[in-house]
Each structure stands twice: as C-alpha cells, then as structure tokens.
PDB file of N, CA, C and O in Angstrom:
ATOM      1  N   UNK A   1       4.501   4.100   8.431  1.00  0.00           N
ATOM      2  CA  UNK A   1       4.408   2.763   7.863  1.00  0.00           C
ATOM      3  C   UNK A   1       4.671   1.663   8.893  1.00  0.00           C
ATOM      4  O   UNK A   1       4.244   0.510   8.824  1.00  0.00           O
ATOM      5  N   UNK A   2       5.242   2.053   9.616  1.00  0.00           N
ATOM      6  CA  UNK A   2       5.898   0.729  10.769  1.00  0.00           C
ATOM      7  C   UNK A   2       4.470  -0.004  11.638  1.00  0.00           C
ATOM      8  O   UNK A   2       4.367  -1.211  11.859  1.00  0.00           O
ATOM      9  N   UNK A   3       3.422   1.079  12.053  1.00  0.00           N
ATOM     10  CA  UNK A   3       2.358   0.921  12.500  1.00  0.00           C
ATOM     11  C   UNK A   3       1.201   0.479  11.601  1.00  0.00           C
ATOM     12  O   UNK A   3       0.184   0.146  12.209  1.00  0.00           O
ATOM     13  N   UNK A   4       1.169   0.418  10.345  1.00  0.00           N
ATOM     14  CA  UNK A   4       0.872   0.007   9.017  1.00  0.00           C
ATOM     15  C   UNK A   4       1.192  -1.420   9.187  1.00  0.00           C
ATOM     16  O   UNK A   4       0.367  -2.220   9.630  1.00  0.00           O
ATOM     17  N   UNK A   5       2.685  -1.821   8.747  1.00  0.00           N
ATOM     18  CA  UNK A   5       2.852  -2.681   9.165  1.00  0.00           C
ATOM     19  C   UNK A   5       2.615  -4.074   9.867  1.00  0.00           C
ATOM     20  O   UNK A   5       2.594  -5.265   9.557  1.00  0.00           O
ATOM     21  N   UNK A   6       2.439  -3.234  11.045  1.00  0.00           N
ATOM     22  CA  UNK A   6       2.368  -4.160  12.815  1.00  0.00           C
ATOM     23  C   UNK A   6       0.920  -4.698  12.175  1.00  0.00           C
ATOM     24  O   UNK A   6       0.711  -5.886  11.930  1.00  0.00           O
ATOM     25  N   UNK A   7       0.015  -3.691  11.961  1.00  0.00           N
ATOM     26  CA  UNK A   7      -1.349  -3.566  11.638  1.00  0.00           C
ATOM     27  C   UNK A   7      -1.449  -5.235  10.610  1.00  0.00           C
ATOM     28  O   UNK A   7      -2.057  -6.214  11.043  1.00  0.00           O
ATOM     29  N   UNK A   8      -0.822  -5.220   9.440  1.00  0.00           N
ATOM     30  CA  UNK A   8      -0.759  -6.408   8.746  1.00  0.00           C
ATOM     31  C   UNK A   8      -0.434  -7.340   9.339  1.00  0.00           C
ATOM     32  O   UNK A   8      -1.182  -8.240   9.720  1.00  0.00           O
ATOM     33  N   UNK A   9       0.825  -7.252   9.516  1.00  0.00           N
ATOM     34  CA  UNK A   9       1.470  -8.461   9.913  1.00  0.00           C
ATOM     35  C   UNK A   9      -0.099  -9.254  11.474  1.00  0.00           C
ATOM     36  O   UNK A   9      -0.533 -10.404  11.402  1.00  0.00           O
ATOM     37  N   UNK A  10      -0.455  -8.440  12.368  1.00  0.00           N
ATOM     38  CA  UNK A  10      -0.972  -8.847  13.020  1.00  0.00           C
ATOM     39  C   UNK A  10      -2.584  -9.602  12.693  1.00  0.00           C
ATOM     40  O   UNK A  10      -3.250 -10.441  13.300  1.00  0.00           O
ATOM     41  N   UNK A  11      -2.777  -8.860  11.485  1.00  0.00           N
ATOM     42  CA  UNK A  11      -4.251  -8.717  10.959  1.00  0.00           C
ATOM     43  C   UNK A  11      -4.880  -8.303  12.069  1.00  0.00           C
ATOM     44  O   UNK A  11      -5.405  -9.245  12.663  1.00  0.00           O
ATOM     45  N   UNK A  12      -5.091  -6.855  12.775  1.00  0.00           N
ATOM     46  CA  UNK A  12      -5.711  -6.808  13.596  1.00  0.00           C
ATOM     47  C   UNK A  12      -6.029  -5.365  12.947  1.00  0.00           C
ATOM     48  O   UNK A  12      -5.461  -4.804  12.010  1.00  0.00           O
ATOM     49  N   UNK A  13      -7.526  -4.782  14.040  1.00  0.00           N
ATOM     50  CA  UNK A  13      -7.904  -3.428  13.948  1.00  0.00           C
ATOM     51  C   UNK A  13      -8.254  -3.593  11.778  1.00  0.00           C
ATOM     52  O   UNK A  13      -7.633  -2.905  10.967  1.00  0.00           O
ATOM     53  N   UNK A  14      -9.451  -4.752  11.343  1.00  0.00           N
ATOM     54  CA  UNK A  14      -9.373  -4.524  10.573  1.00  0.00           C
ATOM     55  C   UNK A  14     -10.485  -3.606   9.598  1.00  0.00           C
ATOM     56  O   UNK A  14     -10.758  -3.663   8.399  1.00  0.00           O
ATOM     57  N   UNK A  15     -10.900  -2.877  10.549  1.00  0.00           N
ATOM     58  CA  UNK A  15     -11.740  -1.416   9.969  1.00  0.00           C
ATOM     59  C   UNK A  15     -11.105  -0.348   9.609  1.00  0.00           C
ATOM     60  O   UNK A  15     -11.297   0.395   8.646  1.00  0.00           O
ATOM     61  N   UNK A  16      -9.904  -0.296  10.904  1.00  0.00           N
ATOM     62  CA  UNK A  16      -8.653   0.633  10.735  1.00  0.00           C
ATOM     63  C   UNK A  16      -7.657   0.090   8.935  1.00  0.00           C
ATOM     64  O   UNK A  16      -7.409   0.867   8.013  1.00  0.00           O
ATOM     65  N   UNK A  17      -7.327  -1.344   8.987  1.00  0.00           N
ATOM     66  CA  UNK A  17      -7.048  -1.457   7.863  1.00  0.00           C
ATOM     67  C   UNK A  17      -7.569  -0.943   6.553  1.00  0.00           C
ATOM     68  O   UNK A  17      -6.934  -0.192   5.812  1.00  0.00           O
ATOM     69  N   UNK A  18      -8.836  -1.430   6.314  1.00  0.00           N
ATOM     70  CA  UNK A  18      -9.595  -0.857   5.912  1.00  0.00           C
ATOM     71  C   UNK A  18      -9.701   1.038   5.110  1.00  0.00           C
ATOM     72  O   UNK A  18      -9.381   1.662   4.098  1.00  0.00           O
ATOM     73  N   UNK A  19     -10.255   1.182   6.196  1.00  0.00           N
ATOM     74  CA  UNK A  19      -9.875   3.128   6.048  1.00  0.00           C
ATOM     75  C   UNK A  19      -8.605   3.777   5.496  1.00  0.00           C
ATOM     76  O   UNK A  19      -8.512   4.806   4.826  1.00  0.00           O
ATOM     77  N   UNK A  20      -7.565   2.876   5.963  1.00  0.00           N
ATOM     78  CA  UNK A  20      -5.839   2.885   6.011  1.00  0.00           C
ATOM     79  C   UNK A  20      -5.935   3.167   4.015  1.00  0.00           C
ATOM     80  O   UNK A  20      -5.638   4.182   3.385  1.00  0.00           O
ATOM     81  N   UNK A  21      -6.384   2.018   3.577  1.00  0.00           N
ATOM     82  CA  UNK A  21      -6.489   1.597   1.875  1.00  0.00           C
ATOM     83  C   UNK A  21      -7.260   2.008   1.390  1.00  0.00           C
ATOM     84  O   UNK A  21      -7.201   2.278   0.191  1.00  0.00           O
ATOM     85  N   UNK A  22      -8.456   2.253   2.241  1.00  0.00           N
ATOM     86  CA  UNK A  22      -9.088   3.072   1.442  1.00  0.00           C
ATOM     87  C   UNK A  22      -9.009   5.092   0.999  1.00  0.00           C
ATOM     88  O   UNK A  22      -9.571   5.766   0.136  1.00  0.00           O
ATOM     89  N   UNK A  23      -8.420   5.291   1.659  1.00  0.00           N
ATOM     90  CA  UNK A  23      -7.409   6.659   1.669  1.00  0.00           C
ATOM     91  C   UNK A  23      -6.569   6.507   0.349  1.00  0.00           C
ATOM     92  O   UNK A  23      -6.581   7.068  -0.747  1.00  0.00           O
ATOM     93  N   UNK A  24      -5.767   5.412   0.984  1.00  0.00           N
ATOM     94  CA  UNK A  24      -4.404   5.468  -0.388  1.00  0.00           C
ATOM     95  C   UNK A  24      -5.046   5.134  -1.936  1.00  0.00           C
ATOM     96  O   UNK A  24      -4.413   5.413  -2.954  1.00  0.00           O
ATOM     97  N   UNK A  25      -6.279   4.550  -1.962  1.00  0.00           N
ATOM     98  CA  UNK A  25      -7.252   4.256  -3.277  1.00  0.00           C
ATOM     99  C   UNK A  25      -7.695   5.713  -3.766  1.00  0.00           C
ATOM    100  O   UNK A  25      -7.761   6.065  -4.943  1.00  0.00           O
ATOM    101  N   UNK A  26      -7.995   6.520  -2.604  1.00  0.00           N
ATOM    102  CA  UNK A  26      -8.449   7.722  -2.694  1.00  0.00           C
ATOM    103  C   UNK A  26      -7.128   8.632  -3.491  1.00  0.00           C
ATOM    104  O   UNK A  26      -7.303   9.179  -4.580  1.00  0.00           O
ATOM    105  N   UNK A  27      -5.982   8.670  -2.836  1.00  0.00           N
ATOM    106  CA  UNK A  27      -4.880   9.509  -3.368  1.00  0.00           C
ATOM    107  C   UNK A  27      -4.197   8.724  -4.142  1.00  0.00           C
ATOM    108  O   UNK A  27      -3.082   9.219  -4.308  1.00  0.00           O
ATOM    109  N   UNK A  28      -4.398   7.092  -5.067  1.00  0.00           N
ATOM    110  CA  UNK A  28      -3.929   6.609  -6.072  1.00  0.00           C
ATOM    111  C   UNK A  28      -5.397   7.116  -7.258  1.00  0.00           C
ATOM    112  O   UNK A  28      -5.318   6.900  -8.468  1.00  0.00           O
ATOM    113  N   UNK A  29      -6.149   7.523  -6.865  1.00  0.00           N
ATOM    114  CA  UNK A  29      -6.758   8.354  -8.230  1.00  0.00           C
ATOM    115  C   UNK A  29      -6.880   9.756  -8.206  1.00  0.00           C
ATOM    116  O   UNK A  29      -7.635  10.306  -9.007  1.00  0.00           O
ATOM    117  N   UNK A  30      -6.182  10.450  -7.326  1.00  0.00           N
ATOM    118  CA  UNK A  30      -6.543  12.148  -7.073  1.00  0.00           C
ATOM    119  C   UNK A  30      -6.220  12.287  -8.008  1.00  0.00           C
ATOM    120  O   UNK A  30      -7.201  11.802  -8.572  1.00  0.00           O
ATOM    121  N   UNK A  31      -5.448  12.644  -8.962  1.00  0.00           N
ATOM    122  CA  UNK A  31      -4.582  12.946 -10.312  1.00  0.00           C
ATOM    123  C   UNK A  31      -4.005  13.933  -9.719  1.00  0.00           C
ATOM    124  O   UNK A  31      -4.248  15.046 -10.184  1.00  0.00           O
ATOM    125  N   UNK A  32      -3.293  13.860  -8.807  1.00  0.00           N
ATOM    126  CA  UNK A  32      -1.956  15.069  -8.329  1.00  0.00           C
ATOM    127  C   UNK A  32      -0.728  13.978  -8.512  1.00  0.00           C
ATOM    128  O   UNK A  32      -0.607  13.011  -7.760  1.00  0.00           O
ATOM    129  N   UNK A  33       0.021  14.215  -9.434  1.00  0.00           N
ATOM    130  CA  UNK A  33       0.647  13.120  -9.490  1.00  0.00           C
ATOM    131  C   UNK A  33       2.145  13.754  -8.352  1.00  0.00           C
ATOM    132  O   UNK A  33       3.162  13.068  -8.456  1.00  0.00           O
ATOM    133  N   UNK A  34       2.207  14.802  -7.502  1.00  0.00           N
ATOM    134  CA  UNK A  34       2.967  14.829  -6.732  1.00  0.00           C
ATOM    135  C   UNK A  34       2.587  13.623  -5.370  1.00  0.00           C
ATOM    136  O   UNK A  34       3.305  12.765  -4.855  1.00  0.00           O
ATOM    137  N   UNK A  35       1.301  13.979  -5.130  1.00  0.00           N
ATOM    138  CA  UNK A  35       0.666  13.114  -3.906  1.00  0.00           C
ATOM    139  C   UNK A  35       0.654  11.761  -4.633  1.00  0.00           C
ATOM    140  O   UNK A  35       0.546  10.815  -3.854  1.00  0.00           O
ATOM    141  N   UNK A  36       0.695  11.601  -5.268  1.00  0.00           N
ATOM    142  CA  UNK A  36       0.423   9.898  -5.705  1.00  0.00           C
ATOM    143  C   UNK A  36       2.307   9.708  -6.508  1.00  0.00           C
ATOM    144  O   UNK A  36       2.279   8.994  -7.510  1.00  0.00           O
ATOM    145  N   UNK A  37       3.379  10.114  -6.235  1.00  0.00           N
ATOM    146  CA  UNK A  37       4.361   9.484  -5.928  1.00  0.00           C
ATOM    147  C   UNK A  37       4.961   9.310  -4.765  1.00  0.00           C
ATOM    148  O   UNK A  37       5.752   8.372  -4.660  1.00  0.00           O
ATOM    149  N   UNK A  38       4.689  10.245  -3.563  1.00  0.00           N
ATOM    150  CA  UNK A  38       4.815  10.592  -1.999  1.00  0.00           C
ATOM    151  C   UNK A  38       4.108   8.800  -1.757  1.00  0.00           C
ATOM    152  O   UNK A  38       4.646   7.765  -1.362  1.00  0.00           O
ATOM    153  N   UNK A  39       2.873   9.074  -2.155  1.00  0.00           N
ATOM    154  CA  UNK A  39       2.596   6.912  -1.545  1.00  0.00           C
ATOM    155  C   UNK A  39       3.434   6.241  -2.078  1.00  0.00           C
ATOM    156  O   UNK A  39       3.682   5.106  -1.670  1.00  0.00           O
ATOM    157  N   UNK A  40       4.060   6.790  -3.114  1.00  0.00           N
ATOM    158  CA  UNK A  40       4.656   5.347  -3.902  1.00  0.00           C
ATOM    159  C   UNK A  40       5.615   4.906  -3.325  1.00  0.00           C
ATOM    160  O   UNK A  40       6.023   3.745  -3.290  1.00  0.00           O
ATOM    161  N   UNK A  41       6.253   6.364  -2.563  1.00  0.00           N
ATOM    162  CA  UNK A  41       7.974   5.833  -2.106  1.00  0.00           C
ATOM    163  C   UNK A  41       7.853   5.955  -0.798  1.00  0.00           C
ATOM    164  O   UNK A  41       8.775   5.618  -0.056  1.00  0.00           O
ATOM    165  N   UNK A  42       6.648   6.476  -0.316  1.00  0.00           N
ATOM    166  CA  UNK A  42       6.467   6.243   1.206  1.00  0.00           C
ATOM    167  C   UNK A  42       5.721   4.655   2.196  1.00  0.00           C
ATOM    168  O   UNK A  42       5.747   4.216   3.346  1.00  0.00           O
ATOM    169  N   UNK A  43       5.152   4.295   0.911  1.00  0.00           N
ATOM    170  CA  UNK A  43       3.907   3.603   1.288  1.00  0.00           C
ATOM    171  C   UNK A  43       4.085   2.027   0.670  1.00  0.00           C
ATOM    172  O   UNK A  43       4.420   1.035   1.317  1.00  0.00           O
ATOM    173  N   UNK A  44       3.848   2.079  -0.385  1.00  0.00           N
ATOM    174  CA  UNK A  44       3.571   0.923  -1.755  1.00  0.00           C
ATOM    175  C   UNK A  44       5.275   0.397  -1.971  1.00  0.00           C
ATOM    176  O   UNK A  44       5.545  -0.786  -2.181  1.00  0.00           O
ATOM    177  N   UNK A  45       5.994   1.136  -1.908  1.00  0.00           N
ATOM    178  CA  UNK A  45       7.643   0.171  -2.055  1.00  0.00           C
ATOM    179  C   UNK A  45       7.642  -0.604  -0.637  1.00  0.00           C
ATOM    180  O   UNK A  45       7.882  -1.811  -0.686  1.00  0.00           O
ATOM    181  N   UNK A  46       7.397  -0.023   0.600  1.00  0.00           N
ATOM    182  CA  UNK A  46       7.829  -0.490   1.834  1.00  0.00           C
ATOM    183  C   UNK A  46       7.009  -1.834   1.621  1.00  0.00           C
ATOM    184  O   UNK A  46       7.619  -2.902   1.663  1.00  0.00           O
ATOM    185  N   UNK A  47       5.378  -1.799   1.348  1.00  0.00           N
ATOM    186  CA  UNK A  47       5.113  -2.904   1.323  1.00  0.00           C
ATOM    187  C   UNK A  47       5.304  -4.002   0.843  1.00  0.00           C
ATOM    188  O   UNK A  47       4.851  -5.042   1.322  1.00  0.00           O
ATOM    189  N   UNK A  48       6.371  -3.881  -0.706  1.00  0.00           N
ATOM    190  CA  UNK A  48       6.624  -5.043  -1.528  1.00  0.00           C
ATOM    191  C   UNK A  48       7.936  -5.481  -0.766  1.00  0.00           C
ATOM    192  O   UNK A  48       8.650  -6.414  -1.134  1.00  0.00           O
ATOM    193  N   UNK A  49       8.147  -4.739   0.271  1.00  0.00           N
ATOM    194  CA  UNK A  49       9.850  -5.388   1.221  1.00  0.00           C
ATOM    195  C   UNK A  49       9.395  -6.512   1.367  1.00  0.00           C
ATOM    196  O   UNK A  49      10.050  -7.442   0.895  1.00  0.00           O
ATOM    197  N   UNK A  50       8.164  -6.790   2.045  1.00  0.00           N
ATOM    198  CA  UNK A  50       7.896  -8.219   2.134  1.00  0.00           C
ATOM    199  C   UNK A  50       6.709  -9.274   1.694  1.00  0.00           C
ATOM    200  O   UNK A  50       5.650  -9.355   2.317  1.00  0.00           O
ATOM    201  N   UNK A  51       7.020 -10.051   0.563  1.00  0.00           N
ATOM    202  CA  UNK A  51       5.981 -10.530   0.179  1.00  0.00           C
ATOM    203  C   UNK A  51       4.856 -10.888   0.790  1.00  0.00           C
ATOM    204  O   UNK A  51       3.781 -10.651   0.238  1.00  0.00           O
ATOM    205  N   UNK A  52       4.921 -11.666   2.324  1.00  0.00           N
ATOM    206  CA  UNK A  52       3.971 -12.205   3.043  1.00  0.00           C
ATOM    207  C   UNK A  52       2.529 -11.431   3.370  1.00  0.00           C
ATOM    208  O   UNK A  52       1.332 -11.714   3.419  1.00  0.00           O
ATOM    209  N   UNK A  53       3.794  -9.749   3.652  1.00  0.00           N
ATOM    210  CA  UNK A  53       3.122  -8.604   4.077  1.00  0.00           C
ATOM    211  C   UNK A  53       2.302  -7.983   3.236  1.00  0.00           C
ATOM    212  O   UNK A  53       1.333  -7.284   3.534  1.00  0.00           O
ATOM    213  N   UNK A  54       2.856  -8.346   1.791  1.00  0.00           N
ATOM    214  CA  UNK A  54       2.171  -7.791   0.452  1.00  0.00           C
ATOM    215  C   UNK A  54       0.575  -7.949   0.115  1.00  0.00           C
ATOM    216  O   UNK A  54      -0.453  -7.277   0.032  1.00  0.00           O
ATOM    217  N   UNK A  55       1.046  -9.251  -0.018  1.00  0.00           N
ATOM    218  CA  UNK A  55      -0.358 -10.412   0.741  1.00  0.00           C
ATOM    219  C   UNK A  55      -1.347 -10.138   1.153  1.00  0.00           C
ATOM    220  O   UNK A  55      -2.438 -10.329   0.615  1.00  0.00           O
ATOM    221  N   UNK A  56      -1.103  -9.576   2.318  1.00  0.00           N
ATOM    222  CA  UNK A  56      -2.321  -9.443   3.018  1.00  0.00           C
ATOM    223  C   UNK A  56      -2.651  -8.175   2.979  1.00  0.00           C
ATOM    224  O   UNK A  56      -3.856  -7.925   3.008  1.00  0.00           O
ATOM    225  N   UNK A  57      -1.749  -7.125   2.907  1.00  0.00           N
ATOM    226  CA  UNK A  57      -2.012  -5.973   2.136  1.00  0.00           C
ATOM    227  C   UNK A  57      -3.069  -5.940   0.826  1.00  0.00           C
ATOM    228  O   UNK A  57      -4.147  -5.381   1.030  1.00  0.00           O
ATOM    229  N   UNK A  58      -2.875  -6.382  -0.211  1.00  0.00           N
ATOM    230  CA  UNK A  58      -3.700  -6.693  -1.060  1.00  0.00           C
ATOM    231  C   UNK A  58      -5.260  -7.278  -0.888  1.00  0.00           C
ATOM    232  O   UNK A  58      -6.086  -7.334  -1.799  1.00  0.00           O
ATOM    233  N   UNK A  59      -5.417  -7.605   0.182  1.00  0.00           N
ATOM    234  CA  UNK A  59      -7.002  -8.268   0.196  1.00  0.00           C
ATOM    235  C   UNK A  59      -7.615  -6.781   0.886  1.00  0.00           C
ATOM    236  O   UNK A  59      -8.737  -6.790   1.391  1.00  0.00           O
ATOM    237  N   UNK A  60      -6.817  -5.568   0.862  1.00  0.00           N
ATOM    238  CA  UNK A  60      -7.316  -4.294   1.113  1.00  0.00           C
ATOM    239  C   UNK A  60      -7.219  -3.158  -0.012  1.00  0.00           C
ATOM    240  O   UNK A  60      -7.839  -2.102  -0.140  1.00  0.00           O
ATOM    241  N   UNK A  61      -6.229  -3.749  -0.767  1.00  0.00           N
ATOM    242  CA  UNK A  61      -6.170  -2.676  -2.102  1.00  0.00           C
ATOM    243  C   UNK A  61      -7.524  -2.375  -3.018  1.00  0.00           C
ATOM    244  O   UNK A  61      -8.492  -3.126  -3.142  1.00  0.00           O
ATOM    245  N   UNK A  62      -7.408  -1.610  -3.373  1.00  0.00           N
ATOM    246  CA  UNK A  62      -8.389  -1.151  -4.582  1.00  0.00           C
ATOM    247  C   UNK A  62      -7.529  -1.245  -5.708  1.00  0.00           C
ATOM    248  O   UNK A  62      -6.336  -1.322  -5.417  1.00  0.00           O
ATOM    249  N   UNK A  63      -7.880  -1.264  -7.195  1.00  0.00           N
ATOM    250  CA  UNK A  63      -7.526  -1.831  -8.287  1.00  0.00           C
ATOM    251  C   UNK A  63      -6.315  -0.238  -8.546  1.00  0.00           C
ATOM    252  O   UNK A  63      -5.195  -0.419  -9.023  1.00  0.00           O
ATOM    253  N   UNK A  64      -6.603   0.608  -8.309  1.00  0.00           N
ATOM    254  CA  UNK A  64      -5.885   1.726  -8.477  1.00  0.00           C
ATOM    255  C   UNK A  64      -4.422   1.352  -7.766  1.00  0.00           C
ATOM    256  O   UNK A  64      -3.346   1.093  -8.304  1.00  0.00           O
ATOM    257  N   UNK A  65      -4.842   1.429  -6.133  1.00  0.00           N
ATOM    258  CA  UNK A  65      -3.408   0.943  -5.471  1.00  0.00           C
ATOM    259  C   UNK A  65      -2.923   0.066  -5.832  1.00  0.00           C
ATOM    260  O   UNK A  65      -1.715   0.041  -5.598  1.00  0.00           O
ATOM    261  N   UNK A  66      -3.509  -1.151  -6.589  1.00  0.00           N
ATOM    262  CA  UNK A  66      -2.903  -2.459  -6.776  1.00  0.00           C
ATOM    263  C   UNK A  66      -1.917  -1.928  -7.743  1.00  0.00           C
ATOM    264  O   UNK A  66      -0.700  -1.983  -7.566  1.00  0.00           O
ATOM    265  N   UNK A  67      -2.538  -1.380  -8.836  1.00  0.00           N
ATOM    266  CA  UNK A  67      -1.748  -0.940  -9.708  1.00  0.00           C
ATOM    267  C   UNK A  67      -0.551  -0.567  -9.445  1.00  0.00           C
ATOM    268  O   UNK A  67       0.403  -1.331  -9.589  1.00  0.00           O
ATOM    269  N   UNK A  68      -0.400   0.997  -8.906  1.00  0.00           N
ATOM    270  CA  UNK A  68       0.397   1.793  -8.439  1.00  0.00           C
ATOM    271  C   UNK A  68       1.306   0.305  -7.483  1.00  0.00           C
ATOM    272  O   UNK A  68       2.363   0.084  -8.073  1.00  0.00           O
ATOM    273  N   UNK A  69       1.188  -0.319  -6.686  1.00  0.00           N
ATOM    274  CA  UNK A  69       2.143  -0.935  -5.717  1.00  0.00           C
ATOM    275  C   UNK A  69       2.981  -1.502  -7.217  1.00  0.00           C
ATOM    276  O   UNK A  69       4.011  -0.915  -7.548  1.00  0.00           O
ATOM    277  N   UNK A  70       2.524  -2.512  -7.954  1.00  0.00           N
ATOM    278  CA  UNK A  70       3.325  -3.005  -9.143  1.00  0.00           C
ATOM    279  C   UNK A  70       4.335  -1.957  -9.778  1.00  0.00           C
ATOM    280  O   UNK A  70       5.531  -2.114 -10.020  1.00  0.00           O
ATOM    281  N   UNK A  71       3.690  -1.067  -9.941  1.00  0.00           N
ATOM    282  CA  UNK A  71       4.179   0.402 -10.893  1.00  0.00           C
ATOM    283  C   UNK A  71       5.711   0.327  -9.825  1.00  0.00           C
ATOM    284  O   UNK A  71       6.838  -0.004 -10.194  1.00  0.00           O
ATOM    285  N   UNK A  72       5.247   0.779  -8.364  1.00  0.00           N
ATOM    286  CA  UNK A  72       6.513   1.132  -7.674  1.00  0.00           C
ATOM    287  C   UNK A  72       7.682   0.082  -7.820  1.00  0.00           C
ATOM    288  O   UNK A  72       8.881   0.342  -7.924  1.00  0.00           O
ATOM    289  N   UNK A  73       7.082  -1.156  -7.805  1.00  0.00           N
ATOM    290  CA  UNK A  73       8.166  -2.622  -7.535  1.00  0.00           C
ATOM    291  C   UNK A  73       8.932  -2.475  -9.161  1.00  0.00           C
ATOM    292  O   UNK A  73      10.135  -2.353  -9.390  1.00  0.00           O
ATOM    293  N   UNK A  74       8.203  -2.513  -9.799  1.00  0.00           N
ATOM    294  CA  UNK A  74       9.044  -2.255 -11.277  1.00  0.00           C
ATOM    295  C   UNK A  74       9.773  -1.167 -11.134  1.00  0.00           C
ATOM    296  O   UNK A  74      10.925  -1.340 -11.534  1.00  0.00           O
ATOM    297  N   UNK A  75       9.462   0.351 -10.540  1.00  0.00           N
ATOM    298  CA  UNK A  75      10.318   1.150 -10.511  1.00  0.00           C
ATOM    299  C   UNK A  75      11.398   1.443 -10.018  1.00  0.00           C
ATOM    300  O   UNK A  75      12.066   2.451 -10.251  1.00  0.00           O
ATOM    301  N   UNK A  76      11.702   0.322  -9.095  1.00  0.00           N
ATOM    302  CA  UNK A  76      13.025  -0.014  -8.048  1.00  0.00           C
ATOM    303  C   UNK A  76      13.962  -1.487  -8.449  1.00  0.00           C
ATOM    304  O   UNK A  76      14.851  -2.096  -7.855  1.00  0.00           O
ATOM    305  N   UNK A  77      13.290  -1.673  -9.700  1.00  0.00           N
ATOM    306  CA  UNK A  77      13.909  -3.129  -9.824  1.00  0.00           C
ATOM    307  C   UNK A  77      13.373  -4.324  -9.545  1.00  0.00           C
ATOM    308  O   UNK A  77      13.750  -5.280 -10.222  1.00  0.00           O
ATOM    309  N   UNK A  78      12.455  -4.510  -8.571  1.00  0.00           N
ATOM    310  CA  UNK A  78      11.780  -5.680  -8.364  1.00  0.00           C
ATOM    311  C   UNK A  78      10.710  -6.175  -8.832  1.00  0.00           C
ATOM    312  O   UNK A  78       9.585  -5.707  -9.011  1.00  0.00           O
ATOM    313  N   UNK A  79      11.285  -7.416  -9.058  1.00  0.00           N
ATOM    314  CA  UNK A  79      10.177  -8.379  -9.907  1.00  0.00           C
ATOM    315  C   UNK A  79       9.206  -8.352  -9.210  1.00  0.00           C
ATOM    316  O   UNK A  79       9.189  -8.340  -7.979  1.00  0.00           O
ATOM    317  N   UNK A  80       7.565  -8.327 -10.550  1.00  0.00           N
ATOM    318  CA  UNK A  80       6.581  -9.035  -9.816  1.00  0.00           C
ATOM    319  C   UNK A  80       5.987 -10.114 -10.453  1.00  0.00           C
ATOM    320  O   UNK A  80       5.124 -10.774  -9.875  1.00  0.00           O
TER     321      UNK A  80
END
C-alpha cells in the first residue's frame, strides 16, 4: 500500500493506477468473500486514513470498490 499510496498522492504512472483498481474491482466482485475482506483491511481502510488520498483514489474505483471502501470505513467506526 505505501507504493499505492506515493502512486496517489503523486498522481503519477496513471495506467499503473489504473490496472492497480482495476484488479481490486476484479476481487471486490470475485464472491470469495475471504479475498474480498484481505482488500478490505489491507487496501480500502488504509485509503480512508486520508481523505485527500481517498479522493483521488476514487476517480479510479469501480462501483463495487466504491462500495466495499464505505463498507470498510463503517466497519472501523468512521464516518462517511
């Protein structure tokens, strides 16, 4: 995630972004719901650490991940 991250925060490499979300769109509909909580607490919480980062994260989500990122922030307590 840290390289995830850098990746946002910089907006750079944005094909790599891209591919990055489009993966996690891919394993927010696999229906393995082991692999699709592994993003939730690996992936989708880290990103709501920071709103700014959220942000721009989102102009890469698919409606699935969007979902799932909300799902996680409610599941830790944080408002969305």
């Amino acid at each position: 995630m840290p390289e995830i991250l850098k990746l946002l925060s910089e907006e750079s490499n944005i094909s790599l972004l891209e591919r990055i979300f489009d993966y996690f769109e891919e394993v927010s509909t696999c229906g393995d719901a082991h692999l699709i909580n592994l993003l939730s607490i690996t992936a989708l919480e880290v990103l709501g650490n920071d709103r700014s980062i959220l942000a721009i994260a989102q102009q890469y989500m698919g409606p699935a991940t969007t979902q799932l990122q909300i799902e996680a922030d409610r599941d830790i307590g944080r408002s969305v």
